[in-house]
Coordinates of C-alpha atoms in Angstrom, one line a residue:
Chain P
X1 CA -36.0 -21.3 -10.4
X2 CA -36.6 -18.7 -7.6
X3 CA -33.3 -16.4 -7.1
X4 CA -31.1 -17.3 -4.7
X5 CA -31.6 -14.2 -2.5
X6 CA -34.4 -12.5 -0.8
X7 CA -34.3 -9.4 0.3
X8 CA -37.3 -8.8 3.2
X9 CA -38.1 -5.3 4.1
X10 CA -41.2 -2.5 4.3
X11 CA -42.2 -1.3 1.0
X12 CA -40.4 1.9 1.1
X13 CA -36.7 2.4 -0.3
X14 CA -35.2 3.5 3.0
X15 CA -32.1 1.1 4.1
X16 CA -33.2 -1.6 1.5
X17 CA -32.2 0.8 -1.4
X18 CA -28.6 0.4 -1.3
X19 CA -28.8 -3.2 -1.1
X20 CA -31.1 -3.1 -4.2
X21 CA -28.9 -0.6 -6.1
X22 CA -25.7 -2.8 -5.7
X23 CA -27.8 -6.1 -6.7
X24 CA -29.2 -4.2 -9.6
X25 CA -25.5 -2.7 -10.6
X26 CA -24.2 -6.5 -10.3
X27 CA -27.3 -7.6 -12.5
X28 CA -28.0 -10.5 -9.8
X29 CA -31.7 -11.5 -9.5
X30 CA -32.8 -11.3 -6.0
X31 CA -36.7 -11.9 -4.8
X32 CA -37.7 -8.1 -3.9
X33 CA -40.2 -9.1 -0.8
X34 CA -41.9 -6.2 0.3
X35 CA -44.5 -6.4 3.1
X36 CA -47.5 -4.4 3.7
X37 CA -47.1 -2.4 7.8
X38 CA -49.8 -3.6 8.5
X39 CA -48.1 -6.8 9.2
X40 CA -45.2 -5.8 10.8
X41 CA -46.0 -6.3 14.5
X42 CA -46.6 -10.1 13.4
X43 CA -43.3 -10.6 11.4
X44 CA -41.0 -8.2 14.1
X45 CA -41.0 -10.8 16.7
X46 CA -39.5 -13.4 14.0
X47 CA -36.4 -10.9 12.9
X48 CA -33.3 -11.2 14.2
X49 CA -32.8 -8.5 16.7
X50 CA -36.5 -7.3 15.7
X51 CA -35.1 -5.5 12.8
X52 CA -35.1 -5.4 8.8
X53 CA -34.2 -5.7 6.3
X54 CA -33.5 -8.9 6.3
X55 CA -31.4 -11.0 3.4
X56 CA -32.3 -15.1 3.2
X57 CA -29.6 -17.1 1.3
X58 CA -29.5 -20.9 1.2
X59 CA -31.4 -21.4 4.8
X60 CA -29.7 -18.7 6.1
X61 CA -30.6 -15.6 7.5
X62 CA -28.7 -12.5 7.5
X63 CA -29.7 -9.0 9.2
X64 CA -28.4 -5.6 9.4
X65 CA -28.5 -3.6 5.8
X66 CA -24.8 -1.9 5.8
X67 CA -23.4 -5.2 6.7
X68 CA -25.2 -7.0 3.7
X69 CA -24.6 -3.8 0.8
X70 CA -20.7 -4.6 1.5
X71 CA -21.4 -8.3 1.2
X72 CA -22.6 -7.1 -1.9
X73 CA -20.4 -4.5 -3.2
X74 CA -17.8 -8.1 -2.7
X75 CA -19.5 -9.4 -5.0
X76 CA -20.2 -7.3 -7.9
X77 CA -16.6 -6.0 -7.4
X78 CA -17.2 -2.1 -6.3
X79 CA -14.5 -2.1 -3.0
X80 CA -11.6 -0.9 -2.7
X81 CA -7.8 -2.7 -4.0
X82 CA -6.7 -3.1 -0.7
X83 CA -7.4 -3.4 3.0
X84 CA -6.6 0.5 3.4
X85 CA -8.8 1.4 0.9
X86 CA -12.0 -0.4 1.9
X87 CA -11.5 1.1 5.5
X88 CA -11.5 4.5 4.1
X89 CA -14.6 3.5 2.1
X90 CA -16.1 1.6 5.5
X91 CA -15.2 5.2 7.0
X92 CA -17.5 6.9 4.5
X93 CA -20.2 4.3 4.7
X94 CA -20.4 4.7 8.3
X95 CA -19.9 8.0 8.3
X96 CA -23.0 8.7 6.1
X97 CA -24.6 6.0 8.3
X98 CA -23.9 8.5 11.8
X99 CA -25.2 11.4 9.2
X100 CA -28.5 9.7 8.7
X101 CA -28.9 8.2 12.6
X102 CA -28.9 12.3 13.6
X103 CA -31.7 12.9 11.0
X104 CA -33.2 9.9 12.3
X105 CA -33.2 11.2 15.6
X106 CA -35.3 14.4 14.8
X107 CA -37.6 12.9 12.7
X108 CA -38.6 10.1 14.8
X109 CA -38.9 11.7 17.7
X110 CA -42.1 11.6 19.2
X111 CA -42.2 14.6 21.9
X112 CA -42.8 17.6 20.0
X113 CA -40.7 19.8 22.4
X114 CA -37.8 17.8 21.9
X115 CA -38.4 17.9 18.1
X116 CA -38.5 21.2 17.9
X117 CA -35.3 22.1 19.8
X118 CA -33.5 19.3 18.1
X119 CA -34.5 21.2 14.9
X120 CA -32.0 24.3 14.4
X121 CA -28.8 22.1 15.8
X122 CA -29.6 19.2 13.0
X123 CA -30.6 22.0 10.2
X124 CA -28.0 24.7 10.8
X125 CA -25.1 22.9 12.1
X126 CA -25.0 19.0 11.8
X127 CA -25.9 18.4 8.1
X128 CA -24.1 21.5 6.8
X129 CA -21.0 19.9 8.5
X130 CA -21.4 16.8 7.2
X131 CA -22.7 17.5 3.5
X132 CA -19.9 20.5 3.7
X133 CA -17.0 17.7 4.0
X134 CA -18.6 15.2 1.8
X135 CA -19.1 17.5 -0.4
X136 CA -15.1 18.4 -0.2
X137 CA -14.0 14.8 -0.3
X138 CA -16.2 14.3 -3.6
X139 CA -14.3 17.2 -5.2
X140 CA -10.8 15.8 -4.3
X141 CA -11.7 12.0 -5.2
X142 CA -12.6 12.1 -8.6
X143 CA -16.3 12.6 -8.6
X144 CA -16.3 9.7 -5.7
X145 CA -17.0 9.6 -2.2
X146 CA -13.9 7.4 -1.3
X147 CA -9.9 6.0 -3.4
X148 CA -11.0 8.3 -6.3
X149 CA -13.0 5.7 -8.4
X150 CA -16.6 4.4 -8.1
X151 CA -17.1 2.1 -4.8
X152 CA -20.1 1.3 -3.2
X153 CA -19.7 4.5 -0.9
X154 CA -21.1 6.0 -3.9
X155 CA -24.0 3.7 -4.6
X156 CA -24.9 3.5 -0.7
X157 CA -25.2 7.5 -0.5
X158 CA -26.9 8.2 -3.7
X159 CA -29.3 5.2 -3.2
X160 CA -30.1 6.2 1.0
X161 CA -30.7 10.1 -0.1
X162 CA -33.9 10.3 -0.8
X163 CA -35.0 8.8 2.5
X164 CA -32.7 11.4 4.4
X165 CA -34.3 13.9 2.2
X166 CA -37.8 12.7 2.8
X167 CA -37.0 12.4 6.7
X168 CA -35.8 16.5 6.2
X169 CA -38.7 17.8 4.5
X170 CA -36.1 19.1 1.9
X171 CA -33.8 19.2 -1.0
X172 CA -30.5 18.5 1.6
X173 CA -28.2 18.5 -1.1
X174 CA -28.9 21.1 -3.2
X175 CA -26.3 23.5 -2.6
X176 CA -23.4 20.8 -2.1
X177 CA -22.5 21.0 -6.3
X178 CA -19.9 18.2 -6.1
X179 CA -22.3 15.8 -4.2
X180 CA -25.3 17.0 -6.8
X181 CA -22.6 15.5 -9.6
X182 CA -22.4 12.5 -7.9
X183 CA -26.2 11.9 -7.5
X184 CA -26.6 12.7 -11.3
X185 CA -23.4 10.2 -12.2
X186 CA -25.0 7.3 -10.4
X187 CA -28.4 7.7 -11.3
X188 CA -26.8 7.8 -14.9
X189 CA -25.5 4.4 -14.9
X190 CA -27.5 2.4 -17.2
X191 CA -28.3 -1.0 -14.2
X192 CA -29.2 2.0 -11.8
X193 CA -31.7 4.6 -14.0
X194 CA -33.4 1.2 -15.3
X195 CA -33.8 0.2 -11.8
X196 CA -35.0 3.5 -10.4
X197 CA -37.5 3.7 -13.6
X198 CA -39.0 0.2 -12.8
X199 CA -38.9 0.3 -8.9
X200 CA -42.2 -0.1 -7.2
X201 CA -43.6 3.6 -6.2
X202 CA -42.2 4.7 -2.9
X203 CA -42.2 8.6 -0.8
X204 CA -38.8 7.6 1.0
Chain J
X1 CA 12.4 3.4 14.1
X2 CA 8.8 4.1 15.1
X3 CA 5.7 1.8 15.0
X4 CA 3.7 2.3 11.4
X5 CA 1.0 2.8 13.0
X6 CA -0.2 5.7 15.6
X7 CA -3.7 5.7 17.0
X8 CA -5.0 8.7 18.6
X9 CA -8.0 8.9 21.1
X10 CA -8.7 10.2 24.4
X11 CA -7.0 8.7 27.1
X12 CA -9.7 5.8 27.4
X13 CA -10.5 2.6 26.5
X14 CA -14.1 3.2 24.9
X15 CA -14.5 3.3 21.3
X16 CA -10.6 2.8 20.7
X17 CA -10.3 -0.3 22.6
X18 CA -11.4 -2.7 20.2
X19 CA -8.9 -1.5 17.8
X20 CA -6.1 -2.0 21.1
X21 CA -7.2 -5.8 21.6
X22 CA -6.9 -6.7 17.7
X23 CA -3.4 -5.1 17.2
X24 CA -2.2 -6.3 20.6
X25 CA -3.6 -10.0 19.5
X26 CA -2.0 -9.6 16.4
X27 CA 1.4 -8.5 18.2
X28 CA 1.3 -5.0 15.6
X29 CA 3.3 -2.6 17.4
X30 CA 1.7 0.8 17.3
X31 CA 1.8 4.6 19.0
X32 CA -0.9 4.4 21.6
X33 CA -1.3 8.0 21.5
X34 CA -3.7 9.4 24.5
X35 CA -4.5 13.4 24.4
X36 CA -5.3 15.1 27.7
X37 CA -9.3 15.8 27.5
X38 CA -8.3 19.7 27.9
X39 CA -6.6 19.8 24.8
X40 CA -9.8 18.0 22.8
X41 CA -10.9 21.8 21.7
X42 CA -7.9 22.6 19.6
X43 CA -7.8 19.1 18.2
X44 CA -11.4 18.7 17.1
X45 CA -11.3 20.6 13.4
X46 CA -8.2 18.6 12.4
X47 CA -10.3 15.4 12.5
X48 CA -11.9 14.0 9.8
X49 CA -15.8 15.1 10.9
X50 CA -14.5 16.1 14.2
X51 CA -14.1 12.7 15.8
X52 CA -11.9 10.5 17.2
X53 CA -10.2 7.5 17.1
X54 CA -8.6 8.2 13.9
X55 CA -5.5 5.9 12.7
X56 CA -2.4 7.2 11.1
X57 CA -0.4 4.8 8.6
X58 CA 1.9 5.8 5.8
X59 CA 1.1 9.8 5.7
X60 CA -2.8 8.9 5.4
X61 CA -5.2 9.2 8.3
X62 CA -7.9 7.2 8.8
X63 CA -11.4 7.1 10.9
X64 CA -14.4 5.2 12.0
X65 CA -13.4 3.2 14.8
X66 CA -15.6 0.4 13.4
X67 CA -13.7 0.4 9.7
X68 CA -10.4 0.6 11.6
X69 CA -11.0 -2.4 13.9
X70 CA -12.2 -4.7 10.6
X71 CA -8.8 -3.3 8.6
X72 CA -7.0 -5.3 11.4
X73 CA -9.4 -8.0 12.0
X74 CA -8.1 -8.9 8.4
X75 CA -4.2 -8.3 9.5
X76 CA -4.6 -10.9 12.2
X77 CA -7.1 -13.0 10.6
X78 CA -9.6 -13.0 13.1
X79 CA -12.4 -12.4 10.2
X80 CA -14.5 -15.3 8.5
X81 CA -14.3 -18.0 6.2
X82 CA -15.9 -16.5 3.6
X83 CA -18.1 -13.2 2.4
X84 CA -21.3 -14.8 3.9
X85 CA -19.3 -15.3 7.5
X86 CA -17.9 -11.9 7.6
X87 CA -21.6 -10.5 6.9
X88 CA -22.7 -12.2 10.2
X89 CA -19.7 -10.9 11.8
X90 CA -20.2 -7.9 10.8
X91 CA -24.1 -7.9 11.3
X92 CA -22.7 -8.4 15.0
X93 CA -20.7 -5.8 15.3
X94 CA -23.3 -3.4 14.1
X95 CA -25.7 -5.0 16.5
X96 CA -23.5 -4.0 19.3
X97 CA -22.5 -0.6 17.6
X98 CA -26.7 -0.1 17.8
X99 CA -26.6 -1.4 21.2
X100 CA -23.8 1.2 22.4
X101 CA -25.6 4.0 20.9
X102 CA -28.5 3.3 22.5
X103 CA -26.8 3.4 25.7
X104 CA -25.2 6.6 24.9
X105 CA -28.5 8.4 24.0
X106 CA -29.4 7.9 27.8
X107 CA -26.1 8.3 29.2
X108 CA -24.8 11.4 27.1
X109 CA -28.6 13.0 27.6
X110 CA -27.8 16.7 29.3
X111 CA -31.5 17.5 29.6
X112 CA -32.4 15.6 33.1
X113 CA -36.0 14.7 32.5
X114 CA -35.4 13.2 29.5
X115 CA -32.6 11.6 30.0
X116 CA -35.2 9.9 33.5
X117 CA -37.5 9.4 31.1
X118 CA -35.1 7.4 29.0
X119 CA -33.8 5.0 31.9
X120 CA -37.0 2.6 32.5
X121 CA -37.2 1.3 29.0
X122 CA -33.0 1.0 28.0
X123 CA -32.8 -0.8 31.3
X124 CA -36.2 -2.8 32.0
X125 CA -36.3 -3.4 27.5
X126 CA -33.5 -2.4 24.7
X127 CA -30.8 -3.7 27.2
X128 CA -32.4 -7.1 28.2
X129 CA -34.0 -7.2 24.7
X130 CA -29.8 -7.3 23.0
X131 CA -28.0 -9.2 25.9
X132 CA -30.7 -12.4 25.9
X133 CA -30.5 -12.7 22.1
X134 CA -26.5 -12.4 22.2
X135 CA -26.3 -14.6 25.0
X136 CA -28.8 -17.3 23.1
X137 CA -26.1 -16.5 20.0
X138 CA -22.9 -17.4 22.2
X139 CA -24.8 -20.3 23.2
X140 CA -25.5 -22.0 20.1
X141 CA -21.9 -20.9 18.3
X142 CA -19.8 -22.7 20.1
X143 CA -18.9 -19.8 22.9
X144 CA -18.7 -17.0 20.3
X145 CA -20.6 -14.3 18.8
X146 CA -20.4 -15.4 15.2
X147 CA -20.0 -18.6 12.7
X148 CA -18.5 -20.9 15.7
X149 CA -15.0 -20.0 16.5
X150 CA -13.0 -16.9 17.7
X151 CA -13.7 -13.7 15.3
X152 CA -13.3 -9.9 15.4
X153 CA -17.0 -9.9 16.7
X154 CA -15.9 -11.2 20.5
X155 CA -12.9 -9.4 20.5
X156 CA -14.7 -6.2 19.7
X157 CA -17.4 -6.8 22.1
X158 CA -15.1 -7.5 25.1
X159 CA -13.2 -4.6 24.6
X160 CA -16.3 -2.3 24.8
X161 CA -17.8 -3.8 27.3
X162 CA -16.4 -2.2 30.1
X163 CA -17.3 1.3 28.5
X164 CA -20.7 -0.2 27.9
X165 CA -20.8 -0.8 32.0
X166 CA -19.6 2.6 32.7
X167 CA -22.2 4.9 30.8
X168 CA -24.7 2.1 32.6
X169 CA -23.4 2.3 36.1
X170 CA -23.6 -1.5 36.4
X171 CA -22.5 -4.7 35.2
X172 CA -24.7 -5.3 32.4
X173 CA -23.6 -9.3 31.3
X174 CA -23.8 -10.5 35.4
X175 CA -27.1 -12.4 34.6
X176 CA -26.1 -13.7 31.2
X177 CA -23.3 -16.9 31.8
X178 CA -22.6 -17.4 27.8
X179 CA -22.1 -13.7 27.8
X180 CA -19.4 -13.6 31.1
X181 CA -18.0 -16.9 29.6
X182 CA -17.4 -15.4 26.6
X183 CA -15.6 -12.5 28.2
X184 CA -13.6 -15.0 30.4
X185 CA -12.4 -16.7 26.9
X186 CA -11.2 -13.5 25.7
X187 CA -9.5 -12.2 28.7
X188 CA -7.7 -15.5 29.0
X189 CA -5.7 -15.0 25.4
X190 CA -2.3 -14.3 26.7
X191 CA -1.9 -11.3 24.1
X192 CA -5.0 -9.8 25.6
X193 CA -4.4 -11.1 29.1
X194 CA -1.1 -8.9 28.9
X195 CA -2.3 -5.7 27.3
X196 CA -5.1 -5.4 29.5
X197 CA -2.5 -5.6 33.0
X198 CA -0.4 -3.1 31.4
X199 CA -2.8 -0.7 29.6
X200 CA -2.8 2.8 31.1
X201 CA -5.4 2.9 34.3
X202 CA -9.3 4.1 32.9
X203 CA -12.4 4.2 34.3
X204 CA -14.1 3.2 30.9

């Protein structure tokens, strides 16, 4: 029997991964559908709000990737133990989300002017304030990004870095030691470094 | 004795707002606190990553005005019937979350010929491209923005509407009818009805 879910998305890591690290955690089979880019312009017309990924479940079709990695961090039981604690893990989540969206908009920027003198503000002062409080809350929380346990917060970070890296050119974490612990702890747990050893072959 | 809860934010409706309609449907007393916009400098490095709203409950502090407003979605039980319904309402939410920032990328643009530059395709593409598929969505769910009956999603989208407008300069919904229905429904609860008469006077 095919799984029940598919997961449609480029074949890159990108905003899939964290979906894909918290299936794989939960051990739930899930149809990996990667695309080649070529096809996009012919399958973005079909996507709800002309983005992916997209998750199909039952008939159903569900978009936006942060909104389907806590669907699944429900179900393979990595939120919080109350309504308090998942909004401070929501928090994070988003939080890394707003992180990424400011790398995202240097990267992707197409005038190279605009590039260039979005380049310092983002290097210098937006991801050292960001990485230097992450970094903080990691070393008060137990190893963790959020209620002092492992939660999805963790997963969702670990799993989107190397696509913020890639979209940086460098190494962003490598001075933050308490988020270079995390990365290590998650990439150590058994579901996760078997994934990341059988995933297909990606640069981000 | 005083309200449990306190929410801070400028003295706007914007990004806070949402959080206003869910407690004041729920009928959650809470400290509607409202800094003056001079004193935003010395505030600033005592939020969590510099930003506001942030929620204070029980000695903790909260932010992630997005996180908040889904904590109380739960309190009043405006969320879905199950984890597959609150994915679509919160695929929703994100969709107008991308939609707002968007806006803001053109509005909040200090550099004049890009921000020019910006105007033609937000307002002739992005905006048209979100408001005819959320329309065609309030359409087939029964007058709502998710799984058929009144959720977090139209609440939230109400209440930003009007910020939405603001950083446009116009009314963005006049030429969708589920869309102004939909804001008609919501304006009509009385809780809402009565919160928004006798919130303070904002421009957005």
């Amino acid at each position: 029997m095919a799984p029940a879910y598919k997961l449609t998305y480029f074949p890159v890591e990108a905003l899939a991964e964290p979906i894909r690290f918290l299936l794989n955690y939960g051990g739930i089979e899930f149809e990996d559908h990667r695309f080649d880019r070529e096809n996009w312009p012919q399958l973005k017309p079909n996507m709800p709000f002309g983005q992916v990924p997209i998750l199909e479940y039952n008939g159903k079709v569900a978009h936006q990737s942060v909104a389907m990695a806590r669907f699944f961090a429900k179900k393979v039981k990595l939120v919080g133990n109350d309504d308090w604690e998942d909004l401070e893990i929501d928090a994070i989540v988003d939080t890394i989300s707003d992180l990424r969206q400011k790398i995202a908009l240097y990267h992707y920027e197409q005038n190279e002017a605009v590039k260039e003198s979005r380049k310092e503000p983002l290097f210098k002062e937006t991801i050292p304030y960001y990485l230097q409080r992450l970094d903080a809350i990691v070393k008060a929380n137990n190893g963790h990004l959020a209620v002092g346990k492992l939660t999805w917060a963790d997963l969702f970070f670990v799993a989107l870095l190397k696509y913020l890296c890639f979209m940086c050119g460098s190494d962003i974490i490598a001075d933050y030691p308490n988020l270079v612990a995390l990365k290590k702890s998650v990439l150590e747990i058994p579901a996760i470094k078997n994934w990341v050893e059988k995933r297909p072959k990606s640069d981000m």
